XYZ file of C-alpha atoms in Angstrom:
365
model
C 0.000 0.000 0.000
C 2.831 2.420 0.854
C 4.440 1.661 -2.499
C 1.187 2.438 -4.335
C 0.802 5.679 -2.414
C 4.377 6.676 -3.242
C 3.815 5.803 -6.900
C 0.603 7.854 -7.024
C 2.319 10.773 -5.303
C 5.205 10.591 -7.789
C 2.769 10.617 -10.723
C 0.905 13.611 -9.303
C 4.130 15.533 -8.717
C 5.323 14.674 -12.223
C 2.110 16.067 -13.692
C 2.452 19.158 -11.490
C 5.873 19.602 -13.071
C 4.319 19.475 -16.536
C 1.734 22.057 -15.460
C 4.508 24.349 -14.221
C 6.269 23.970 -17.577
C 3.014 24.878 -19.320
C 2.579 27.960 -17.123
C 6.180 28.960 -17.832
C 5.594 28.682 -21.603
C 2.495 30.858 -21.386
C 4.332 33.375 -19.201
C 7.249 33.543 -21.665
C 4.861 34.146 -24.551
C 3.053 36.923 -22.684
C 6.327 38.498 -21.565
C 7.671 38.436 -25.129
C 4.450 40.085 -26.298
C 4.794 42.926 -23.805
C 8.503 43.184 -24.590
C 7.537 43.871 -28.199
C 5.450 46.848 -27.070
C 8.270 47.989 -24.793
C 11.050 47.829 -27.411
C 8.979 49.605 -30.063
C 7.963 52.241 -27.499
C 11.565 52.896 -26.475
C 12.710 53.195 -30.077
C 9.925 55.647 -30.950
C 10.331 57.759 -27.814
C 7.230 56.808 -25.821
C 7.194 57.388 -22.094
C 6.919 54.071 -20.241
C 5.687 53.958 -16.658
C 5.921 50.257 -15.863
C 6.837 46.917 -17.397
C 5.229 44.123 -15.384
C 5.413 40.348 -15.528
C 2.203 38.914 -14.102
C -0.880 40.510 -12.568
C -2.000 41.347 -9.041
C 0.097 42.633 -6.133
C 3.791 43.137 -6.850
C 6.249 40.767 -5.169
C 9.239 42.612 -6.657
C 9.640 46.191 -7.832
C 12.587 48.164 -9.099
C 12.488 51.768 -10.268
C 15.057 52.831 -12.866
C 16.713 56.246 -12.954
C 14.449 57.342 -15.817
C 11.375 56.608 -13.680
C 10.381 53.345 -15.336
C 9.263 50.606 -12.967
C 10.020 46.940 -13.522
C 7.847 44.598 -11.473
C 7.071 40.919 -10.972
C 3.552 40.250 -9.781
C 1.948 37.395 -7.927
C -0.252 35.943 -10.717
C 2.007 34.590 -13.495
C -0.688 34.485 -16.177
C -0.320 37.886 -17.750
C 1.671 41.074 -17.844
C 1.557 44.605 -19.162
C 3.594 47.494 -20.477
C 2.036 50.720 -19.131
C 2.687 53.756 -21.312
C 2.470 57.304 -20.017
C -0.905 58.866 -20.859
C -2.230 55.704 -22.502
C -5.733 55.808 -21.053
C -6.072 59.478 -20.230
C -5.352 62.907 -21.657
C -1.752 63.940 -21.030
C 0.045 66.920 -22.587
C 3.496 65.403 -22.040
C 5.214 64.983 -25.477
C 6.169 61.440 -24.426
C 2.559 60.500 -23.613
C 1.100 57.692 -25.680
C -1.803 59.688 -27.107
C 0.463 62.627 -27.995
C 2.456 60.510 -30.443
C 1.642 60.327 -34.147
C -0.979 57.668 -34.994
C 1.450 55.690 -37.180
C 3.872 55.433 -34.263
C 1.113 54.218 -31.943
C 0.042 51.604 -34.491
C 3.615 50.299 -34.728
C 3.790 50.023 -30.937
C 0.406 48.287 -30.791
C 1.232 45.626 -33.394
C 4.772 45.019 -32.111
C 3.598 42.693 -29.344
C 1.922 40.364 -31.839
C 4.925 40.631 -34.140
C 7.259 39.476 -31.366
C 4.968 36.522 -30.617
C 5.014 35.552 -34.281
C 8.797 35.876 -34.594
C 9.328 33.703 -31.527
C 6.821 31.147 -32.844
C 8.641 30.940 -36.191
C 11.993 30.453 -34.429
C 10.428 27.646 -32.359
C 9.023 26.051 -35.540
C 12.416 26.246 -37.289
C 14.010 24.583 -34.261
C 11.362 21.856 -34.200
C 11.539 21.190 -37.951
C 15.343 21.194 -37.876
C 15.761 18.877 -34.891
C 12.706 16.602 -35.093
C 11.061 17.318 -38.439
C 7.664 18.721 -39.399
C 4.371 17.240 -38.183
C 2.992 14.729 -40.681
C 0.719 11.706 -40.896
C 1.626 8.094 -41.598
C -0.703 5.307 -42.759
C -0.355 2.643 -40.083
C -3.263 0.345 -41.062
C -4.451 0.117 -44.682
C -7.714 -1.680 -45.484
C -7.953 -4.087 -48.398
C -10.645 -3.563 -51.015
C -11.015 -5.860 -54.033
C -12.554 -2.986 -56.018
C -9.359 -0.906 -55.827
C -5.975 -2.081 -57.082
C -2.802 -1.640 -55.064
C -1.666 0.874 -57.662
C -4.259 3.349 -56.382
C -3.892 2.604 -52.664
C -1.640 3.605 -49.815
C 0.888 1.191 -48.422
C 1.507 0.699 -44.742
C 3.862 3.362 -43.279
C 3.433 5.841 -46.145
C 4.181 9.306 -44.770
C 1.787 11.792 -46.401
C 3.658 14.929 -47.509
C 1.096 16.553 -49.787
C -2.406 15.973 -51.112
C -3.928 17.493 -54.240
C -0.888 19.758 -54.599
C -1.055 21.096 -51.022
C 1.485 20.345 -48.294
C 0.001 18.448 -45.363
C 0.897 19.436 -41.793
C -2.463 19.122 -40.022
C -5.293 16.637 -40.394
C -7.450 19.565 -41.511
C -5.044 20.071 -44.449
C -6.036 16.616 -45.683
C -9.711 17.395 -45.203
C -9.431 20.716 -47.060
C -7.502 19.097 -49.930
C -10.184 16.435 -50.390
C -13.308 18.465 -49.575
C -16.088 17.798 -52.072
C -14.371 14.914 -53.869
C -16.404 11.892 -54.944
C -15.897 8.149 -54.770
C -13.662 7.015 -57.615
C -11.888 10.379 -58.004
C -8.123 10.138 -58.397
C -6.121 12.443 -56.150
C -2.394 13.188 -56.442
C -0.356 12.540 -53.294
C 3.313 12.843 -52.438
C 4.374 10.273 -49.866
C 7.663 9.266 -48.312
C 7.724 5.505 -48.860
C 10.650 3.523 -47.478
C 12.692 6.728 -47.248
C 12.018 7.893 -50.813
C 9.598 10.676 -51.800
C 7.175 9.392 -54.417
C 4.258 10.783 -56.439
C 1.262 8.466 -56.277
C -2.429 8.552 -57.124
C -5.102 7.449 -54.672
C -8.571 6.523 -55.896
C -11.080 7.641 -53.268
C -13.315 4.956 -51.764
C -16.167 7.298 -50.818
C -17.397 10.877 -51.030
C -15.687 13.490 -48.848
C -18.265 15.909 -47.524
C -17.057 16.818 -44.046
C -20.169 18.186 -42.365
C -18.707 17.637 -38.896
C -15.130 18.892 -38.784
C -14.477 16.865 -35.624
C -15.399 13.542 -37.297
C -12.522 12.048 -39.291
C -14.352 8.859 -40.253
C -15.343 10.020 -43.792
C -11.713 11.026 -44.427
C -10.342 7.668 -43.321
C -12.948 5.764 -45.336
C -12.229 7.785 -48.476
C -8.496 7.112 -48.199
C -8.898 3.411 -47.508
C -7.367 3.347 -44.049
C -8.784 1.722 -40.918
C -10.799 4.238 -38.883
C -11.573 1.951 -35.947
C -7.906 1.134 -35.360
C -6.363 4.551 -36.011
C -5.227 3.857 -39.564
C -3.550 7.278 -39.694
C -1.270 8.397 -36.889
C 0.847 11.494 -36.368
C 4.582 11.501 -36.890
C 7.432 13.885 -37.739
C 9.389 13.927 -41.006
C 12.670 15.719 -41.765
C 13.695 17.920 -44.680
C 16.870 19.724 -45.725
C 17.887 23.217 -44.591
C 15.960 25.212 -47.202
C 13.000 22.877 -46.894
C 12.960 23.540 -43.153
C 12.962 27.324 -43.645
C 10.278 27.369 -46.317
C 8.013 24.892 -44.571
C 8.456 26.646 -41.209
C 6.933 29.851 -42.541
C 4.207 27.927 -44.381
C 3.379 26.040 -41.202
C 3.152 29.295 -39.243
C 0.683 30.619 -41.830
C -1.303 27.381 -41.498
C -1.503 27.850 -37.726
C -2.598 31.460 -38.176
C -5.253 30.371 -40.633
C -6.734 27.905 -38.148
C -7.942 30.820 -36.001
C -10.001 32.291 -38.841
C -11.177 28.804 -39.777
C -12.335 28.159 -36.210
C -14.108 31.531 -36.047
C -15.892 30.769 -39.300
C -16.900 27.295 -38.143
C -18.212 28.712 -34.873
C -20.342 31.264 -36.712
C -21.726 28.618 -39.093
C -22.307 26.051 -36.354
C -19.873 23.494 -37.796
C -17.887 23.715 -34.579
C -19.274 23.800 -31.044
C -18.138 26.025 -28.201
C -17.004 22.869 -26.398
C -14.022 22.814 -28.761
C -12.704 26.083 -27.322
C -10.703 26.670 -24.177
C -9.414 29.479 -22.018
C -6.239 29.906 -20.002
C -6.771 26.844 -17.804
C -7.548 24.684 -20.830
C -4.423 25.943 -22.593
C -2.264 25.080 -19.593
C -3.844 21.637 -19.199
C -3.538 20.844 -22.910
C 0.098 21.961 -22.962
C 0.899 19.854 -19.885
C -0.714 16.793 -21.472
C 1.170 17.323 -24.737
C 4.503 17.507 -22.889
C 3.623 14.441 -20.838
C 2.680 12.378 -23.890
C 5.121 13.543 -26.551
C 8.073 15.094 -24.775
C 10.108 18.041 -25.969
C 9.115 17.931 -29.649
C 5.424 18.175 -28.741
C 6.334 20.962 -26.336
C 7.892 22.886 -29.226
C 4.881 22.201 -31.427
C 2.282 23.456 -28.968
C 4.525 26.411 -28.018
C 4.563 27.506 -31.652
C 0.785 27.093 -31.808
C 0.292 29.238 -28.694
C 2.663 31.894 -30.054
C 0.901 32.197 -33.412
C -2.496 32.126 -31.684
C -1.524 34.993 -29.382
C -0.201 36.995 -32.328
C -3.289 36.593 -34.489
C -5.868 36.773 -31.700
C -4.437 40.006 -30.305
C -4.760 41.676 -33.704
C -8.463 40.879 -34.024
C -10.635 44.031 -33.769
C -12.139 42.971 -30.442
C -12.432 45.645 -27.718
C -9.576 45.484 -25.176
C -7.250 43.750 -27.660
C -4.472 45.470 -29.605
C -6.422 45.080 -32.840
C -9.286 47.207 -31.565
C -6.862 49.850 -30.327
C -5.307 49.895 -33.809
C -8.783 50.480 -35.272
C -9.452 53.418 -32.938
C -6.031 54.889 -33.766
C -6.649 54.475 -37.504
C -10.031 56.249 -37.127
C -8.263 59.132 -35.362
C -5.657 59.235 -38.140
C -8.374 59.491 -40.807
C -10.656 61.909 -38.914
C -7.746 64.017 -37.661
C -9.261 63.850 -34.199
C -9.683 61.011 -31.698
C -12.819 59.222 -30.635
C -13.800 60.442 -27.168
C -11.180 58.900 -24.852
C -13.733 58.128 -22.143
C -16.001 56.341 -24.626
C -13.083 54.347 -25.991
C -11.993 53.471 -22.449
C -15.485 52.214 -21.567
C -15.589 50.085 -24.737
C -12.239 48.464 -23.930
C -13.215 47.892 -20.296
C -16.474 46.191 -21.269
C -14.612 44.158 -23.878
C -12.054 43.014 -21.316
C -14.775 41.948 -18.866
C -16.600 39.997 -21.581
C -13.380 38.310 -22.705
C -12.576 37.263 -19.138
C -16.108 35.938 -18.612
C -15.967 34.029 -21.893
C -12.584 32.540 -20.961
C -13.951 31.384 -17.606
C -17.067 29.979 -19.291
C -15.181 27.835 -21.809
C -12.789 26.653 -19.085
C -15.727 25.621 -16.884
C -17.417 23.664 -19.672
C -14.063 21.965 -20.386
C -13.633 21.037 -16.700
C -17.134 19.587 -16.366
């Protein structure tokens, strides 16, 4: 009994370690985001009051000679870069709202840019060391109506489908969307270490009404759905292949956000598929636990690109909305009422926090 208790305790502590790693990744991404604002602000001459890592009461504070405060706060799930005169009228030439609109826009988008740059560097590292994410056919079904010439072989690594590189399972679905049984589709596979062009004759129609159901995809390709006929893997390329595919993969990740938003609006995807901060941490911890460092790099890149794109959406309280208000001021030659803008961002922030809590609660229960 003591041994079992010790084993259970060790497993719990190990998972706690993975959770701490996940929190650290999220904290690094947030810090890098705020650092982007900070660096751009310093270069363009903005007055900066405080650069903080975390939220809540400060556990460490240091004031620089120029008056800037650096602080570490008790809740490690956020951070901020507070500019002088950002949310109020201030006649100081260094105040945020006294700077030219184009300078403010650069500062506002620099956080997302830093997230994206870091994500691309992580992707390049992952592709260079482990290879890019791909899918391999582990179990191929036999069908007397289709010759081997138009079928996958076991352990074929799928590199492209219908002329499109495949990184995500959704890439396969998009490449085959709307195809019919009997259609021939061009694939590039790595078979026994050699890249080959092959044709696959589809076994069934490919109308993916439910994006979370891969069964039609597996059936169309002639792989075993019940026994996971397609599994994830990683495949390596040369130096220039790594660079080119790294940027393409980052664009793919960015595109998933707009795809998800569209599927939510059309009802093809349920809110249960979303998650907030807690879900992100839990998912990251599980990925590290299951797949080790290469999966850690993969999900880190996903979080980085997500933060970059999401923060540029024109949603009140996010950088994208602030860019919109600044652009309106630039065009009108006068700002929207600062108090009105402040209320809009405050309401937006509250709604975002409530939505994050809501999706985390439905994930937990």
